[in-house]
Coordinates of C-alpha atoms (C1' of nucleotides) in Angstrom, one line a residue:
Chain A
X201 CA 73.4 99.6 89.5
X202 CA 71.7 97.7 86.8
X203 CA 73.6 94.2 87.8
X204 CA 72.7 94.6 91.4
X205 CA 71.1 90.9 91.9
X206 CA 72.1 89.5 89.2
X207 CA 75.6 88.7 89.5
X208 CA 74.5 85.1 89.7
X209 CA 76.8 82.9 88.5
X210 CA 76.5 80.7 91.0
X211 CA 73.5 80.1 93.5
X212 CA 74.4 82.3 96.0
X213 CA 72.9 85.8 96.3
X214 CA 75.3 88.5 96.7
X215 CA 74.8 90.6 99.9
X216 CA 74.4 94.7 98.9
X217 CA 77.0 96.7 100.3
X218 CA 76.9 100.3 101.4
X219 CA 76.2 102.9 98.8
X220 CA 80.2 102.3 96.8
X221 CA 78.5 101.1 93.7
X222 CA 79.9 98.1 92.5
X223 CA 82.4 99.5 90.0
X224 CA 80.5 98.4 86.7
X225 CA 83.6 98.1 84.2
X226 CA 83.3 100.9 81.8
X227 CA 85.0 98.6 79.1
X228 CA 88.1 97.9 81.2
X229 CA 88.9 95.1 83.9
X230 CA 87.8 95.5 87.2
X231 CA 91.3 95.5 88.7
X232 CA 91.9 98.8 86.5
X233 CA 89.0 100.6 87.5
X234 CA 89.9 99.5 91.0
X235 CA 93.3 100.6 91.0
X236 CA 92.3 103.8 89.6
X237 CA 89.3 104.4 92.4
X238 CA 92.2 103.3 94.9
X239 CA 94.8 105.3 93.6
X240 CA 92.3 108.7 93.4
X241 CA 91.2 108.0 97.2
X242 CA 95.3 107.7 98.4
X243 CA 96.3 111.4 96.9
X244 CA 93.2 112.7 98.3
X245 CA 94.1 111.5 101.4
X246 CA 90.9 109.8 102.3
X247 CA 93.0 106.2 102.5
X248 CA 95.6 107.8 105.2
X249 CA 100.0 106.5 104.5
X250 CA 100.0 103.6 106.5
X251 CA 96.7 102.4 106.6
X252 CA 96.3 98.9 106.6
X253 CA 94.7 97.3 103.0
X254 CA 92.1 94.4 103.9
X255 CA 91.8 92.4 100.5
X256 CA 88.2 90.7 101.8
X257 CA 86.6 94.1 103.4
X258 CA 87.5 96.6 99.8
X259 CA 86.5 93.4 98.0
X260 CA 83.0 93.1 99.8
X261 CA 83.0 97.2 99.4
X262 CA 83.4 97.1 95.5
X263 CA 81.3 93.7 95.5
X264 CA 83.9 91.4 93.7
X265 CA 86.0 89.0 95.0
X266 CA 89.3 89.0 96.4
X267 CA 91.2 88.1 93.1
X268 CA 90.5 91.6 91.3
X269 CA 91.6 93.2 94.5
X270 CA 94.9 91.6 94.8
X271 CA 95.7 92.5 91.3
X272 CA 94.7 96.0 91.8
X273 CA 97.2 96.0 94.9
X274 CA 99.9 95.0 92.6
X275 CA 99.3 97.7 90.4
X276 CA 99.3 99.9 92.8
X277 CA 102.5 98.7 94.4
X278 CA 104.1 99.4 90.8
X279 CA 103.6 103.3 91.2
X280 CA 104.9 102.8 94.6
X281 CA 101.5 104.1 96.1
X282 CA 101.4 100.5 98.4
X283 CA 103.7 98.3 99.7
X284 CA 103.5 94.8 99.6
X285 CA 104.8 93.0 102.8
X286 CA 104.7 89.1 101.6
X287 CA 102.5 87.0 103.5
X288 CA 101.6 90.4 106.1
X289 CA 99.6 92.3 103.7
X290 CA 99.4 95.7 102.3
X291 CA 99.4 99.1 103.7
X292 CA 99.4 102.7 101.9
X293 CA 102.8 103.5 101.6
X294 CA 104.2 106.1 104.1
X295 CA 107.2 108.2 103.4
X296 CA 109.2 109.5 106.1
X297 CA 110.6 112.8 106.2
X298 CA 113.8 111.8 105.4
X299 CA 113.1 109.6 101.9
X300 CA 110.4 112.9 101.7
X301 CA 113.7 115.0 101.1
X302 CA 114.8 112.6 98.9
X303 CA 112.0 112.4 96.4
X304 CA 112.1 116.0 96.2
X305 CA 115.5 116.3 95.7
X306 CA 114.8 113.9 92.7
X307 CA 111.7 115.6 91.8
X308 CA 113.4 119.5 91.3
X309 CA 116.0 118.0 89.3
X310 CA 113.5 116.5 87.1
X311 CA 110.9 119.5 87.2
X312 CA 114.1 121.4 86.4
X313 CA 114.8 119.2 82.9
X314 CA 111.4 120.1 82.1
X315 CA 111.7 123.4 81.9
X316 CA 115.0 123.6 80.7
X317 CA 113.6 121.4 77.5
X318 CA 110.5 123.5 77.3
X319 CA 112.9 127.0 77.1
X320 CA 114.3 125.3 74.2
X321 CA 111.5 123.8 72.0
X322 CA 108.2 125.9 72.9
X323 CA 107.0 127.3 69.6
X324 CA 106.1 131.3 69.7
X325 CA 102.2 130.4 70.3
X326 CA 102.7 128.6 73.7
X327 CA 102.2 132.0 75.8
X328 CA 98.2 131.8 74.8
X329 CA 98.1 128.3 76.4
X330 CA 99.8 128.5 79.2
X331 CA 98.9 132.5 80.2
X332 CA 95.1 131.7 80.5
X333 CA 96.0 129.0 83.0
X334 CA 98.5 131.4 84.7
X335 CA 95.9 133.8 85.4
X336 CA 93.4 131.5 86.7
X337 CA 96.1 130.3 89.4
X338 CA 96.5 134.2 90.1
X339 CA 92.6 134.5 90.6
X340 CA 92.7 132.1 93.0
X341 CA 95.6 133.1 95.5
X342 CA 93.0 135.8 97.2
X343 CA 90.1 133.3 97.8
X344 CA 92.4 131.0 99.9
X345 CA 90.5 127.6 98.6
X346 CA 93.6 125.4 98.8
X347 CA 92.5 122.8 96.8
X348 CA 91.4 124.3 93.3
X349 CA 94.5 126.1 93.5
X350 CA 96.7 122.7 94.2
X351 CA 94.2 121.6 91.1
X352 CA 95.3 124.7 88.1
X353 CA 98.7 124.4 90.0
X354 CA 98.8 120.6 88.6
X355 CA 97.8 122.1 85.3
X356 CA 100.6 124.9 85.1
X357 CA 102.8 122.1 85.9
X358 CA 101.8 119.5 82.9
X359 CA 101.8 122.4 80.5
X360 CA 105.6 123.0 80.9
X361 CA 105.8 118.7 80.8
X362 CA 103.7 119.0 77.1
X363 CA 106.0 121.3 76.3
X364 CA 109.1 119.8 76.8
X365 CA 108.3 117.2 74.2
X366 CA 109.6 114.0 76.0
X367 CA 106.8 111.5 76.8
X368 CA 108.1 109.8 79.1
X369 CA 110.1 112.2 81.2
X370 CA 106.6 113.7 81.1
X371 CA 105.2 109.9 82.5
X372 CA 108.4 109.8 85.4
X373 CA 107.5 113.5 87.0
X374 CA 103.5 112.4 87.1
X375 CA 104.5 109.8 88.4
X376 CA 106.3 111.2 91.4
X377 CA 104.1 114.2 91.7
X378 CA 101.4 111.1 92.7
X379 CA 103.8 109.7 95.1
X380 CA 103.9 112.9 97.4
X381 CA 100.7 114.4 96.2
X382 CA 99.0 113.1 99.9
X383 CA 101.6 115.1 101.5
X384 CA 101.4 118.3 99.1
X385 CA 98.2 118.8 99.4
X386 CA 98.6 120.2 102.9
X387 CA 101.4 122.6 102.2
X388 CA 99.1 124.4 100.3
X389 CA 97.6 125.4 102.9
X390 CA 101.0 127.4 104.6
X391 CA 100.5 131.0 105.1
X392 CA 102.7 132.7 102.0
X393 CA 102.5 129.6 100.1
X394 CA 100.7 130.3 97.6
X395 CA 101.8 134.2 96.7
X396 CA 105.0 132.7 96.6
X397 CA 104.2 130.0 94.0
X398 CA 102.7 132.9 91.5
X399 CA 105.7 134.7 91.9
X400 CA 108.1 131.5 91.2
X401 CA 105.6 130.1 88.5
X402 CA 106.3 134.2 86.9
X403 CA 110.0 133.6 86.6
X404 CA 109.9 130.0 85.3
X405 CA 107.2 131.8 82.8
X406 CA 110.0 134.3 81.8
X407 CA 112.7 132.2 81.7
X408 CA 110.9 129.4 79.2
X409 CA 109.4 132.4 76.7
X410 CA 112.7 133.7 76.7
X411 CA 114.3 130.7 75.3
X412 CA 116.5 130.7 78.6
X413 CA 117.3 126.7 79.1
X414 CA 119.9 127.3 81.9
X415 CA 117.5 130.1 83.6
X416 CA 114.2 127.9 83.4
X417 CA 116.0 125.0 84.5
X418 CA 117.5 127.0 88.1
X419 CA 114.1 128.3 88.3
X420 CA 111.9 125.4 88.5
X421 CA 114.5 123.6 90.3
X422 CA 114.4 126.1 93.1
X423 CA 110.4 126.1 92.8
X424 CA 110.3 122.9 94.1
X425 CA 113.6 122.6 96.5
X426 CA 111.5 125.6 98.4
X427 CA 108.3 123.4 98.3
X428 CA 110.1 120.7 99.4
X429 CA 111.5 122.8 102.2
X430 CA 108.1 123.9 103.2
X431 CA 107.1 120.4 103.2
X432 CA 109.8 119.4 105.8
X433 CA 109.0 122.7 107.7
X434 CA 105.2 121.4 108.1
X435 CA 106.3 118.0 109.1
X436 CA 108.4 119.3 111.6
X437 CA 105.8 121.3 113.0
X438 CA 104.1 118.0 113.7
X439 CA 106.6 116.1 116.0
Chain B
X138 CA 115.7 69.6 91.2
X139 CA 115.5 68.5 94.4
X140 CA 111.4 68.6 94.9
X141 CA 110.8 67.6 91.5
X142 CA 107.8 65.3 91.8
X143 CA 107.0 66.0 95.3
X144 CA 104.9 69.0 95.1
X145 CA 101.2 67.6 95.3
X146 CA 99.1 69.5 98.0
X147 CA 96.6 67.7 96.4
X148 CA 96.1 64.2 95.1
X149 CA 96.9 65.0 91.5
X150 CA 100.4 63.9 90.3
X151 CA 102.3 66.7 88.8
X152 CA 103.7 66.2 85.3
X153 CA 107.5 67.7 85.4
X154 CA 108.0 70.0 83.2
X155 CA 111.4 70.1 80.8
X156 CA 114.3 71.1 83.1
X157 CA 113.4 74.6 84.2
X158 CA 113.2 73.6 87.8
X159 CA 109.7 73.8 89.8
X160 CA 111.0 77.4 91.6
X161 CA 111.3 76.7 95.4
X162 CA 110.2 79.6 97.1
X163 CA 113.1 80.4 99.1
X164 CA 111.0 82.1 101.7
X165 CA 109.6 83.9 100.3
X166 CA 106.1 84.0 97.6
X167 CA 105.8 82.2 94.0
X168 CA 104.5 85.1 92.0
X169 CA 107.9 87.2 93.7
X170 CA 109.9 84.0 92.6
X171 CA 108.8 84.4 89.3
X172 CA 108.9 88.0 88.9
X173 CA 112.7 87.9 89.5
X174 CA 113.0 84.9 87.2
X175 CA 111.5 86.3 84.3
X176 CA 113.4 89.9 85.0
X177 CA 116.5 88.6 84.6
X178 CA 115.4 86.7 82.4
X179 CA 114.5 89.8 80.5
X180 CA 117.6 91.5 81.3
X181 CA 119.3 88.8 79.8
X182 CA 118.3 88.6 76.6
X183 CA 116.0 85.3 76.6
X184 CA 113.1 86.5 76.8
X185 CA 113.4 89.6 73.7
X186 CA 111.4 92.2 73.5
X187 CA 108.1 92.2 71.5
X188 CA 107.4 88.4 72.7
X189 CA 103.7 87.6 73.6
X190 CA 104.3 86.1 77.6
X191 CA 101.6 83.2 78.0
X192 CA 99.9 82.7 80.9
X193 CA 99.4 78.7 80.6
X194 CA 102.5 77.8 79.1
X195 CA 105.0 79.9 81.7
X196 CA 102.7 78.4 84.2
X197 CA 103.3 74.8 83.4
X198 CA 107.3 75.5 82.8
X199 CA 107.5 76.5 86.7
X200 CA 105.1 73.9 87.2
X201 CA 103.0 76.3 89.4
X202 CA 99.0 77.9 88.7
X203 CA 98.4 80.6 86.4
X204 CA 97.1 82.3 89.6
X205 CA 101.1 83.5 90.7
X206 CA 102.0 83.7 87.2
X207 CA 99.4 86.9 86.8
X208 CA 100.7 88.4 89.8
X209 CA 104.3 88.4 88.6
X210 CA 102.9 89.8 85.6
X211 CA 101.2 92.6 86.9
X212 CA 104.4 93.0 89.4
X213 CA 106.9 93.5 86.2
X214 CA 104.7 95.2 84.9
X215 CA 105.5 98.1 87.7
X216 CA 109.0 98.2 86.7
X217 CA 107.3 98.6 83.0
X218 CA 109.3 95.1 82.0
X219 CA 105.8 94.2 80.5
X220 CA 103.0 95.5 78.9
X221 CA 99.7 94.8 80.1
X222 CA 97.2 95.3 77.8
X223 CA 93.9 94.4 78.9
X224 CA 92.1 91.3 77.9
X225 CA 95.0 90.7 75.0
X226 CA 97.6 89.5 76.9
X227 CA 101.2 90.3 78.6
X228 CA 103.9 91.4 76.5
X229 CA 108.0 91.9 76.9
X230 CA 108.0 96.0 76.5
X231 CA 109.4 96.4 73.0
X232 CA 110.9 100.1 73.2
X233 CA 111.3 102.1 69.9
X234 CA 113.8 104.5 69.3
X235 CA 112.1 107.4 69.6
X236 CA 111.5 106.8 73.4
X237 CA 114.8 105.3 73.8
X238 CA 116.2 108.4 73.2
X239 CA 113.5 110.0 75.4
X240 CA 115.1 107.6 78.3
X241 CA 118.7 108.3 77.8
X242 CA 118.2 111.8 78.1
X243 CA 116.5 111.2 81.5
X244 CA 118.7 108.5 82.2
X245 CA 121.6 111.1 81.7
X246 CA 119.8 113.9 84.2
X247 CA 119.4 111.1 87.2
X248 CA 123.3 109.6 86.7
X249 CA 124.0 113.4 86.7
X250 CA 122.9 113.7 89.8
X251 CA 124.5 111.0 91.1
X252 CA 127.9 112.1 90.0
X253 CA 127.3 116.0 91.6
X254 CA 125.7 114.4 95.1
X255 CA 128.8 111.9 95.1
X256 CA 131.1 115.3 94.3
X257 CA 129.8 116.9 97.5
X258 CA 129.5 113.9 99.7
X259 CA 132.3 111.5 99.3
X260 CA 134.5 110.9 102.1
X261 CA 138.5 110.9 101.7
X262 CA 138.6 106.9 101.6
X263 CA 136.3 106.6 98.8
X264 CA 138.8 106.4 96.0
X265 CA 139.9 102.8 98.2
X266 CA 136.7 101.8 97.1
X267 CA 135.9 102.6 93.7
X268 CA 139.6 102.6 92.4
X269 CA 139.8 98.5 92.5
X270 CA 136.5 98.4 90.4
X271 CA 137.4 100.8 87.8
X272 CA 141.3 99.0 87.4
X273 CA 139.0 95.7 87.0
X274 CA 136.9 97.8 84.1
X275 CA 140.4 98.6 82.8
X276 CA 142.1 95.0 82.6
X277 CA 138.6 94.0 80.6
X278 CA 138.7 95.8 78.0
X279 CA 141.2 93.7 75.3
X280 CA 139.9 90.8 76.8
X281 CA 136.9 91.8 74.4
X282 CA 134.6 89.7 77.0
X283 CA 131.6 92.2 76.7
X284 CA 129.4 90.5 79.1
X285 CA 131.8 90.7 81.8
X286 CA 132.7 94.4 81.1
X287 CA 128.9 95.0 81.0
X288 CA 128.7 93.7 84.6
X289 CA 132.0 95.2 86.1
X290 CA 130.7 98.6 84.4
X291 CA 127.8 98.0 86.2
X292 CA 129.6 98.1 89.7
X293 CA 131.3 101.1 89.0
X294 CA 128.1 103.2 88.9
X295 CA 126.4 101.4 91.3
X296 CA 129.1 102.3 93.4
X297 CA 128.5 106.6 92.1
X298 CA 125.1 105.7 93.3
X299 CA 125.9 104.6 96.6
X300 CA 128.3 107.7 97.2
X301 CA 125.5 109.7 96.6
X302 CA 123.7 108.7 99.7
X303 CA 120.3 108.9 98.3
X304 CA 118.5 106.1 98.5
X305 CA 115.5 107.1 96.6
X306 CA 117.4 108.7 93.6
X307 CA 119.5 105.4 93.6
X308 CA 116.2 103.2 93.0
X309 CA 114.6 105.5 90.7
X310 CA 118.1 105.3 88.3
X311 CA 118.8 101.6 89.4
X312 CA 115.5 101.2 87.8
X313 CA 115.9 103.2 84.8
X314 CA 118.9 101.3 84.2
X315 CA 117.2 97.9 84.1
X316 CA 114.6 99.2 81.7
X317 CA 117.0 99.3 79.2
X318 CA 119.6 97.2 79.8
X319 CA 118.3 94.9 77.0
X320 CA 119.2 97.1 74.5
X321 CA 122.6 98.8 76.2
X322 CA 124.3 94.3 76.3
X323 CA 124.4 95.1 73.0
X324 CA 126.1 98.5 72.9
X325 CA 129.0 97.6 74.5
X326 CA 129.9 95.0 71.8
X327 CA 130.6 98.5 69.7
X328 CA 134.5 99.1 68.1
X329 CA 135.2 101.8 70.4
X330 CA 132.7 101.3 72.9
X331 CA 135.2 99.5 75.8
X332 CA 138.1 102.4 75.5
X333 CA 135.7 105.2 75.3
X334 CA 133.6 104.3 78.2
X335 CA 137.4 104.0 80.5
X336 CA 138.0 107.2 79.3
X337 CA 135.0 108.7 80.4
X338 CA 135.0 106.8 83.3
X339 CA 138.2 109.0 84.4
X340 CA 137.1 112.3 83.6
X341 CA 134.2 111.2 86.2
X342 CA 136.3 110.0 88.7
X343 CA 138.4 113.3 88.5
X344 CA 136.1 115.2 89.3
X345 CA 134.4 113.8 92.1
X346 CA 137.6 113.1 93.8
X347 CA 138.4 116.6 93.8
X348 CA 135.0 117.5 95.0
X349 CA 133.9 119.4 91.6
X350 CA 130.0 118.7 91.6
X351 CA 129.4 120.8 88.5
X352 CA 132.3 119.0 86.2
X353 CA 131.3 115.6 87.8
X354 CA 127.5 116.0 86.7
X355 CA 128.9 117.4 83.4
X356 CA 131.0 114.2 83.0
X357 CA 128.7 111.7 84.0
X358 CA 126.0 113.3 81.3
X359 CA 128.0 113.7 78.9
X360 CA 128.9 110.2 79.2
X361 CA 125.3 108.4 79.0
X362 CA 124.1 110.9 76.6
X363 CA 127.2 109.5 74.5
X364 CA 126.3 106.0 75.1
X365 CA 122.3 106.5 74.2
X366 CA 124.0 108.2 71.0
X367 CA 125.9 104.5 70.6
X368 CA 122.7 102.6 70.9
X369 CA 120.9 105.0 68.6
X370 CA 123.1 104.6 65.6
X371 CA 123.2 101.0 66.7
X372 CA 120.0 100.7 65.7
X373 CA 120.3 102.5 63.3
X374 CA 122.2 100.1 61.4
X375 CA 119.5 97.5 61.4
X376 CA 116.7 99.6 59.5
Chain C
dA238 C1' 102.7 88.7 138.4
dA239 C1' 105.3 88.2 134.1
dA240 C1' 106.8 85.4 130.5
dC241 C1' 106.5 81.5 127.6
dT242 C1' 104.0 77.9 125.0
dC243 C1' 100.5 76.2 122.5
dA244 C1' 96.2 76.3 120.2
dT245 C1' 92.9 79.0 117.8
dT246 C1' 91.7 82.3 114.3
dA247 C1' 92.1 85.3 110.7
dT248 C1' 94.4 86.7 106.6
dT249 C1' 97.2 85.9 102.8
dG250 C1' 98.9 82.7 99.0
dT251 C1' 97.7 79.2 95.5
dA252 C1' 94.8 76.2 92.8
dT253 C1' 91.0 75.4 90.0
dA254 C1' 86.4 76.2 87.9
dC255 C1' 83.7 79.2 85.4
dA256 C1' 82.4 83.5 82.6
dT257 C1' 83.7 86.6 79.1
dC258 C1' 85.9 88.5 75.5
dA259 C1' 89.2 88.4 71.4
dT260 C1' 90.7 85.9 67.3
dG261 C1' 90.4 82.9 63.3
dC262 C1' 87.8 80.3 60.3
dT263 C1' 83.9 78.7 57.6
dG264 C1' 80.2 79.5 54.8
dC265 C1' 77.0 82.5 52.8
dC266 C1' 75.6 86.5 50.2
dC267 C1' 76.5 90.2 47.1
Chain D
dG7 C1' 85.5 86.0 43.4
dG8 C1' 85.7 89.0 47.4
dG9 C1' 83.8 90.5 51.6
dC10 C1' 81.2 90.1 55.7
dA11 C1' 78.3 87.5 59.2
dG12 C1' 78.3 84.1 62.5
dC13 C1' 80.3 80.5 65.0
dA14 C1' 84.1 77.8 67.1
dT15 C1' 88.2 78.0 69.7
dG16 C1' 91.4 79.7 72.8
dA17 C1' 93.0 83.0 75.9
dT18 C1' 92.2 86.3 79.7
dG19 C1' 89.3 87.9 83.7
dT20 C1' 86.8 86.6 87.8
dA21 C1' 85.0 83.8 91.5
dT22 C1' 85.5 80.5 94.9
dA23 C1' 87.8 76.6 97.5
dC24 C1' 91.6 75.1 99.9
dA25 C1' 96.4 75.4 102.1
dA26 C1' 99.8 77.7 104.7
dT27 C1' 101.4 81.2 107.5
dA28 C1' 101.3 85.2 110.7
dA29 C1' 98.7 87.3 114.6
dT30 C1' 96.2 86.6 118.9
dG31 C1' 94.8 84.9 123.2
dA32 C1' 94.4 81.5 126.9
dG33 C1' 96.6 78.7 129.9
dT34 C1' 100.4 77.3 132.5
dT35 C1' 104.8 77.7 134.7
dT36 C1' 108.5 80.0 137.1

DNA sequence: AAACTCATTATTGTATACATCATGCTGCCC
DNA sequence: GGGCAGCATGATGTATACAATAATGAGTTT
């Protein structure tokens, strides 16, 4: 707000757009903070797979040029969140149902190392940190509003990542949790869906305070095969 | 070679640049050009990890405008080739032990899952295919030429990857792969590096051939986890 | 009337100019 | 003599201008 008119470096003045704010950099480039307000407005959904990217109209929305923009694009396309058509442009990616399956497939088996490493290394003390957060999830399951609980969901999740001690498997499972997190969201919203997350979440719980690798490991996995199932389920419903 | 001092869209004569040859965009875009360029060579060796990548000086080797050359930049970094830290430059992603081991063990999980998808989903004819490659691995190794082992090895699991028939879980690993593969040239240089990996390379085969997806996951992680061991006390050696 | 061709237009790719920030050095002060 | 302030230099970030290609529509032809 404070360098509304003034981003003169040149003669012209620069037309106001809309209410967006013009993205003051909070110490970092303005292709970060635009990937980041990009990236956010993708997993909520409010940029919708498939949509078309126009490099002048998000550049006139942000109120910097077009060369930011296309660097945020290719910083996007790096988490696989866009796809970068040469010479046609680029679009929020859209996963079919098919590669869907695939990712998840992917996804259990690396949810699944997670706990497994967590059953081995959690120290004694880890119950208090993740039981709060446990409980919260349980809190919510009666009030039905989907998206806090997808939000302490996300935090039950990195909890068993911290503990598992390895960076950047940790840095691999975010990464495709964001992939698919436009399509999660809606499952969420399925009718035993969440009643059925507290009870899995309780026996990945038991399995990693027990020390149980192999247990924690078929647990989690199974977690998120049965998401991934519901997923396809939803999908299905659709066509 | 062939366009060297042609490429003037406007009037100012180009000064040709060493011998690196101007990149003619076979179709498709300069900054994708370079991208691959500078992956390989990154792959390879030339470029080793740790090195400061300027923007001016790769700019006047290719004899193009920093403008593609950031783009590239921003495009490796994706596949984390480079590291991008703001306002101080690109950099070749120097990886420390402690997160190379943090890779293998990923590494291992993913290849893992290769081996137990290629277990359940091979038809009869594949051991036409893969049989030839690995008998190729096998003539290489008292040759002692490491570089063309490295490569022929290379086939062999990209084939595991294609039996697997998941596309995604074959780019994610494919990936993975790359990420370290300047670190891994070196490993295969190792005494008993060759023999071993033929050895294990059999156990693998065994077992998907006969449709085992347990012993065939078991194999295959046992045998990155073994190599990642390798590199580690490879390193090891030079501290 | 449908399909093809060509011209127009809009969007992306590239080059260059300018602004801004990080780094290194010089010189002063303690 | 050592350390810090301030400036000079060089690199990165951003803006704009230009070039090239893909999408679009009008006009004609079969």
């Amino acid at each position: 707000m404070h360098k509304t008119a003034a981003g003169a470096q040149n003669g012209v003045i620069r037309i106001e757009e809309g209410r967006p704010a013009p993205s003051p950099p909070p110490g970092l480039t303005l292709a970060e903070g635009l990937r980041q307000q990009l990236e956010a407005a993708i997993a909520a959904g409010h940029l919708e797979p498939g949509s078309r990217l126009d490099e002048q109209e998000i550049a006139l929305r942000y109120g910097v040029s077009r060369t930011p923009v296309r660097e945020a694009f290719r910083l996007l396309a790096a988490s696989q969140l866009v796809e970068l058509r040469g010479r046609q442009g680029a679009v929020v990616r859209s996963i079919g149902p098919h590669v869907l399956l695939e990712m998840f497939q992917v996804m259990a088996e690396l949810e699944g190392l997670c706990a497994r490493l967590a059953a081995r290394r959690v120290p004694p003390t880890w119950g208090a940190t993740i039981e709060p957060i446990h409980q919260r999830l349980v809190a919510l399951v009666d009030g039905g509003d989907a998206d806090a609980f997808y939000d302490v969901n996300q935090e039950f999740h990195e909890a068993i990542y911290e503990a598992a001690r390895n960076g950047f498997l940790a840095d691999q499972t975010r990464r495709l949790r964001n992939q698919v997190a436009a399509y999660r969201r809606r499952v969420t919203r399925m009718p035993n869906r969440m009643s059925d997350t507290i009870r899995e979440h309780e026996a990945i719980l038991r399995a990693i305070l027990a020390h149980d690798p192999e247990a924690a490991h078929r647990a989690m996995r199974d977690h998120v095969a049965l998401l991934g199932d519901n997923l396809l389920d939803f999908l299905a419903a659709f066509e």
